[in-house]
Coordinates of N, CA, C and O in Angstrom, one line a residue:
M1 N 7.7 6.9 -8.3 CA 6.6 6.9 -7.3 C 5.4 6.4 -8.0 O 5.2 6.4 -9.2
L2 N 4.4 6.0 -7.1 CA 3.2 5.5 -7.6 C 2.0 6.5 -7.6 O 0.9 6.1 -7.5
F3 N 2.3 7.8 -7.7 CA 1.2 8.7 -7.5 C 0.1 8.6 -8.5 O -1.0 8.8 -8.2
F4 N 0.4 8.1 -9.7 CA -0.6 8.0 -10.7 C -0.8 6.6 -11.2 O -1.5 6.4 -12.2
A5 N -0.2 5.7 -10.6 CA -0.3 4.3 -11.0 C -1.7 3.7 -10.6 O -2.0 2.6 -11.0
S6 N -2.4 4.4 -9.8 CA -3.7 3.8 -9.3 C -4.8 3.9 -10.4 O -5.8 3.3 -10.2
G7 N -4.6 4.6 -11.4 CA -5.6 4.6 -12.5 C -6.6 5.8 -12.3 O -7.4 6.0 -13.2
I8 N -6.6 6.5 -11.2 CA -7.5 7.6 -11.0 C -6.6 8.8 -10.8 O -5.7 8.8 -9.9
S9 N -6.8 9.8 -11.6 CA -6.1 11.0 -11.5 C -6.4 11.7 -10.2 O -7.5 11.9 -9.8
A10 N -5.4 12.1 -9.5 CA -5.6 12.8 -8.2 C -5.3 14.3 -8.4 O -4.9 15.0 -7.4
I11 N -5.6 14.8 -9.5 CA -5.4 16.2 -9.9 C -6.1 17.2 -8.9 O -5.6 18.2 -8.5
E12 N -7.4 16.8 -8.6 CA -8.2 17.7 -7.8 C -7.7 17.8 -6.3 O -8.2 18.6 -5.6
L13 N -6.9 16.9 -5.9 CA -6.4 16.8 -4.5 C -5.2 17.7 -4.4 O -4.3 17.7 -5.3
D14 N -5.1 18.3 -3.3 CA -3.8 19.1 -3.0 C -2.7 18.1 -2.6 O -2.9 16.9 -2.5
A15 N -1.5 18.6 -2.4 CA -0.3 17.7 -2.2 C -0.5 16.8 -1.0 O -0.2 15.6 -1.0
N16 N -1.0 17.4 0.1 CA -1.2 16.6 1.3 C -2.2 15.5 1.1 O -2.1 14.4 1.6
D17 N -3.3 15.9 0.4 CA -4.4 14.9 0.2 C -3.9 13.8 -0.8 O -4.3 12.7 -0.7
Q18 N -3.1 14.1 -1.8 CA -2.5 13.1 -2.7 C -1.7 12.1 -1.9 O -1.8 10.9 -2.2
I19 N -0.9 12.6 -0.9 CA -0.1 11.7 -0.1 C -1.0 10.8 0.7 O -0.8 9.6 0.8
R20 N -2.0 11.4 1.3 CA -3.0 10.6 2.1 C -3.7 9.5 1.2 O -3.8 8.4 1.6
Y21 N -4.1 10.0 0.0 CA -4.7 9.1 -0.9 C -3.8 7.9 -1.3 O -4.3 6.7 -1.2
Q22 N -2.6 8.2 -1.7 CA -1.7 7.1 -2.0 C -1.4 6.2 -0.9 O -1.3 4.9 -1.1
S23 N -1.3 6.7 0.3 CA -1.1 5.9 1.5 C -2.3 5.0 1.8 O -2.1 3.8 2.0
L24 N -3.4 5.5 1.7 CA -4.6 4.7 2.0 C -4.9 3.6 0.9 O -5.2 2.5 1.3
I25 N -4.7 3.9 -0.3 CA -4.9 2.9 -1.3 C -3.8 1.8 -1.3 O -4.1 0.7 -1.8
Q26 N -2.7 2.1 -0.7 CA -1.7 1.0 -0.5 C -2.0 0.1 0.7 O -1.7 -1.0 0.8
E27 N -2.8 0.7 1.7 CA -3.2 -0.1 2.9 C -4.4 -0.9 2.7 O -4.7 -1.8 3.5
V28 N -5.2 -0.7 1.6 CA -6.4 -1.4 1.4 C -6.2 -2.5 0.4 O -5.7 -2.4 -0.6
R29 N -6.7 -3.7 0.9 CA -6.5 -4.9 0.1 C -7.6 -5.0 -1.0 O -8.8 -4.8 -0.7
C30 N -7.3 -5.5 -2.2 CA -8.3 -5.7 -3.2 C -9.0 -7.1 -2.8 O -8.3 -8.1 -2.7
L31 N -10.3 -7.0 -2.7 CA -11.0 -8.2 -2.3 C -11.1 -9.2 -3.4 O -11.4 -10.4 -3.2
V32 N -10.9 -8.8 -4.6 CA -11.0 -9.7 -5.8 C -9.7 -10.4 -6.0 O -9.6 -11.6 -6.1
C33 N -8.6 -9.6 -6.0 CA -7.2 -10.2 -6.2 C -6.7 -10.8 -4.9 O -5.9 -11.7 -4.9
Q34 N -7.0 -10.2 -3.8 CA -6.6 -10.7 -2.4 C -5.1 -10.6 -2.1 O -4.7 -10.7 -1.0
N35 N -4.3 -10.5 -3.1 CA -2.9 -10.4 -2.8 C -2.3 -9.1 -3.3 O -1.1 -9.0 -3.4
Q36 N -3.1 -8.2 -3.7 CA -2.7 -6.9 -4.2 C -3.5 -5.8 -3.4 O -4.6 -6.0 -3.0
S37 N -2.8 -4.7 -3.3 CA -3.5 -3.5 -2.8 C -4.4 -3.0 -3.9 O -4.3 -3.3 -5.1
V38 N -5.4 -2.1 -3.5 CA -6.2 -1.5 -4.5 C -5.4 -0.6 -5.5 O -5.9 -0.3 -6.6
A39 N -4.3 -0.1 -5.0 CA -3.4 0.7 -5.9 C -2.8 -0.1 -7.0 O -2.6 0.4 -8.1
E40 N -2.6 -1.4 -6.8 CA -2.0 -2.3 -7.8 C -3.0 -3.0 -8.7 O -2.6 -3.4 -9.7
S41 N -4.2 -3.1 -8.2 CA -5.2 -4.0 -8.9 C -5.9 -3.2 -10.0 O -6.2 -2.0 -9.8
N42 N -6.3 -3.9 -11.0 CA -7.1 -3.3 -12.1 C -8.5 -3.9 -12.0 O -9.3 -3.7 -13.0
A43 N -8.9 -4.6 -11.0 CA -10.3 -5.1 -10.9 C -11.2 -4.0 -10.7 O -10.9 -2.9 -10.2
E44 N -12.5 -4.2 -11.2 CA -13.5 -3.2 -11.1 C -13.8 -2.7 -9.6 O -14.0 -1.6 -9.4
L45 N -13.7 -3.7 -8.7 CA -13.9 -3.3 -7.3 C -12.8 -2.4 -6.8 O -13.1 -1.5 -6.1
A46 N -11.6 -2.7 -7.2 CA -10.5 -1.9 -6.8 C -10.6 -0.4 -7.3 O -10.4 0.5 -6.6
K47 N -11.1 -0.3 -8.6 CA -11.3 1.0 -9.2 C -12.4 1.7 -8.4 O -12.3 2.9 -8.1
D48 N -13.5 1.0 -8.0 CA -14.5 1.6 -7.2 C -14.0 2.0 -5.8 O -14.4 3.1 -5.3
L49 N -13.2 1.2 -5.2 CA -12.6 1.6 -3.9 C -11.7 2.8 -4.0 O -11.8 3.6 -3.1
R50 N -10.9 2.9 -5.0 CA -10.1 4.0 -5.2 C -10.9 5.3 -5.4 O -10.6 6.3 -4.8
R51 N -12.0 5.2 -6.1 CA -12.9 6.3 -6.4 C -13.5 6.7 -5.0 O -13.6 7.9 -4.7
E52 N -14.0 5.7 -4.3 CA -14.7 6.0 -3.0 C -13.7 6.7 -2.0 O -14.1 7.6 -1.3
I53 N -12.5 6.2 -1.9 CA -11.5 6.8 -1.0 C -11.2 8.2 -1.4 O -11.1 9.1 -0.6
K54 N -11.1 8.4 -2.7 CA -10.8 9.8 -3.2 C -12.0 10.7 -2.9 O -11.8 11.9 -2.4
L55 N -13.2 10.3 -3.1 CA -14.4 11.1 -2.7 C -14.4 11.4 -1.2 O -14.8 12.5 -0.8
Q56 N -14.1 10.4 -0.4 CA -14.2 10.7 1.0 C -13.1 11.6 1.5 O -13.3 12.4 2.4
I57 N -11.9 11.6 0.8 CA -10.9 12.6 1.1 C -11.4 13.9 0.7 O -11.2 14.9 1.5
Q58 N -12.0 14.1 -0.4 CA -12.5 15.4 -0.9 C -13.6 15.9 0.1 O -13.7 17.1 0.2
D59 N -14.3 15.0 0.7 CA -15.4 15.4 1.6 C -14.8 15.8 3.0 O -15.6 16.1 3.9
G60 N -13.5 15.6 3.2 CA -12.9 16.1 4.4 C -12.8 15.0 5.5 O -12.6 15.3 6.6
K61 N -13.1 13.8 5.1 CA -13.0 12.7 6.1 C -11.6 12.4 6.5 O -10.7 12.5 5.7
S62 N -11.4 12.0 7.8 CA -10.1 11.6 8.2 C -9.7 10.2 7.8 O -10.6 9.4 7.4
D63 N -8.5 9.8 7.9 CA -8.1 8.4 7.5 C -8.8 7.4 8.4 O -9.2 6.4 7.9
T64 N -9.0 7.7 9.7 CA -9.7 6.8 10.6 C -11.1 6.6 10.2 O -11.6 5.5 10.2
E65 N -11.8 7.7 9.8 CA -13.2 7.6 9.3 C -13.3 6.8 8.0 O -14.2 6.0 7.9
I66 N -12.3 7.0 7.1 CA -12.4 6.2 5.9 C -12.1 4.7 6.1 O -12.8 3.9 5.6
K67 N -11.2 4.4 7.0 CA -10.9 3.0 7.3 C -12.1 2.4 8.0 O -12.4 1.2 7.8
R68 N -12.7 3.1 8.9 CA -13.9 2.6 9.7 C -15.0 2.3 8.7 O -15.7 1.3 8.8
Y69 N -15.2 3.2 7.7 CA -16.2 3.0 6.7 C -15.9 1.7 5.9 O -16.8 0.9 5.7
L70 N -14.7 1.5 5.5 CA -14.3 0.3 4.8 C -14.5 -1.0 5.6 O -14.9 -2.0 5.1
L71 N -14.1 -0.9 6.9 CA -14.2 -2.0 7.8 C -15.7 -2.4 8.0 O -16.0 -3.6 8.0
D72 N -16.5 -1.4 8.2 CA -17.9 -1.6 8.4 C -18.6 -2.2 7.2 O -19.4 -3.1 7.3
R73 N -18.1 -1.8 6.0 CA -18.7 -2.3 4.8 C -18.2 -3.6 4.3 O -18.9 -4.5 3.8
Y74 N -16.9 -3.8 4.4 CA -16.2 -5.0 3.8 C -15.6 -6.0 4.8 O -15.2 -7.1 4.5
G75 N -15.5 -5.6 6.1 CA -15.0 -6.5 7.1 C -13.5 -6.3 7.3 O -12.8 -5.5 6.6
E76 N -12.9 -7.1 8.3 CA -11.5 -6.9 8.7 C -10.5 -7.2 7.6 O -9.4 -6.7 7.6
F77 N -10.9 -8.1 6.6 CA -10.0 -8.5 5.6 C -9.6 -7.4 4.6 O -8.6 -7.5 3.9
I78 N -10.3 -6.3 4.6 CA -10.1 -5.2 3.6 C -8.7 -4.5 3.9 O -8.1 -4.0 3.0
L79 N -8.3 -4.4 5.2 CA -7.1 -3.8 5.5 C -5.9 -4.8 5.7 O -6.1 -5.8 6.3
Y80 N -4.7 -4.4 5.2 CA -3.6 -5.3 5.4 C -3.2 -5.4 6.8 O -2.7 -6.4 7.3
E81 N -3.3 -4.3 7.6 CA -3.0 -4.3 9.0 C -4.2 -4.3 9.8 O -4.9 -3.3 9.9
P82 N -4.6 -5.5 10.4 CA -5.8 -5.6 11.2 C -5.8 -4.7 12.4 O -4.7 -4.5 13.0
A83 N -6.9 -4.3 12.9 CA -7.0 -3.5 14.1 C -6.7 -4.3 15.3 O -6.8 -5.5 15.3
F84 N -6.2 -3.7 16.4 CA -5.9 -4.4 17.6 C -7.2 -4.5 18.4 O -7.6 -3.5 19.1
T85 N -7.9 -5.6 18.3 CA -9.1 -5.8 19.0 C -9.1 -7.2 19.7 O -8.1 -7.9 19.5
Q86 N -10.1 -7.5 20.4 CA -10.2 -8.8 21.1 C -10.1 -10.0 20.1 O -9.5 -11.0 20.3
K87 N -10.7 -9.8 18.9 CA -10.8 -10.8 17.9 C -9.4 -11.1 17.3 O -9.1 -12.2 16.9
T88 N -8.5 -10.0 17.3 CA -7.2 -10.2 16.7 C -6.1 -10.2 17.7 O -4.9 -10.2 17.3
L89 N -6.4 -10.4 18.9 CA -5.4 -10.4 20.0 C -4.4 -11.5 19.8 O -3.2 -11.3 19.8
F90 N -4.9 -12.8 19.5 CA -4.0 -13.9 19.2 C -3.1 -13.6 18.0 O -1.9 -13.9 18.0
L91 N -3.7 -13.0 17.0 CA -2.9 -12.7 15.8 C -1.7 -11.8 16.1 O -0.6 -12.0 15.6
W92 N -1.9 -10.8 16.9 CA -0.9 -9.9 17.2 C 0.2 -10.5 18.2 O 1.4 -10.2 18.1
F93 N -0.2 -11.3 19.1 CA 0.7 -11.9 20.1 C 1.3 -13.3 19.7 O 2.1 -13.8 20.4
S94 N 0.8 -13.9 18.6 CA 1.2 -15.2 18.2 C 2.7 -15.2 17.9 O 3.4 -16.2 18.3
P95 N 3.4 -14.2 17.3 CA 4.8 -14.3 17.1 C 5.6 -14.4 18.4 O 6.6 -15.2 18.6
I96 N 5.2 -13.6 19.4 CA 5.8 -13.7 20.7 C 5.6 -15.0 21.4 O 6.6 -15.6 22.0
I97 N 4.4 -15.5 21.3 CA 4.1 -16.8 21.9 C 4.9 -17.9 21.3 O 5.5 -18.8 22.0
L98 N 5.0 -17.9 20.0 CA 5.9 -18.9 19.3 C 7.3 -18.8 19.6 O 8.0 -19.8 19.8
L99 N 7.8 -17.6 19.7 CA 9.2 -17.4 20.2 C 9.5 -18.0 21.5 O 10.5 -18.6 21.8
L100 N 8.6 -17.7 22.5 CA 8.7 -18.2 23.8 C 8.6 -19.8 23.8 O 9.4 -20.4 24.6
M101 N 7.8 -20.3 23.0 CA 7.6 -21.8 22.9 C 8.9 -22.4 22.4 O 9.4 -23.4 22.9
F102 N 9.5 -21.8 21.3 CA 10.7 -22.3 20.7 C 11.9 -22.2 21.7 O 12.7 -23.0 21.8
Y103 N 11.9 -21.1 22.4 CA 13.0 -20.8 23.4 C 12.9 -21.9 24.5 O 13.9 -22.5 24.9
G104 N 11.7 -22.2 25.0 CA 11.5 -23.2 26.0 C 11.8 -24.6 25.5 O 12.3 -25.4 26.2
W105 N 11.5 -24.9 24.2 CA 11.7 -26.2 23.7 C 13.2 -26.4 23.5 O 13.7 -27.5 23.7
F106 N 14.0 -25.4 23.1 CA 15.4 -25.6 22.8 C 16.2 -25.5 24.1 O 17.4 -25.9 24.2
R107 N 15.6 -25.0 25.2 CA 16.3 -25.0 26.5 C 16.3 -26.3 27.1 O 16.7 -27.2 27.3

C-alpha cells in the first residue's frame, strides 16, 4: 500500500483520516509534474499540497471543502476528475457523442 509513500507521515491521523488523506492525495494532480498525483511526486509544490491536505483534514474539513479550496486556489486542472459543470459538459458527454457519430457513420 501507499500509506507512507507520500513523504509525509500520517501518524497524527486516525485510521479513517489516513484513508481519506491517501485517497485525496491520489486524486490531486501535481501541477509541476502534471502526469503524477501529489502522492507520487517529489516536487516541492506536491510536498506543500500534501502538507496542506493533511492540515485541513486535521482541522476537520470535509473532502468536498478540501477539493473546493484546491479548485479555488489552483483551478480545474488540479483534480484528475473534473467537476460536472457547464464548462465541462462537453468533456463528460464527448465519448457518448463520438460513439453515436461512429455508429451513424458505420450504418
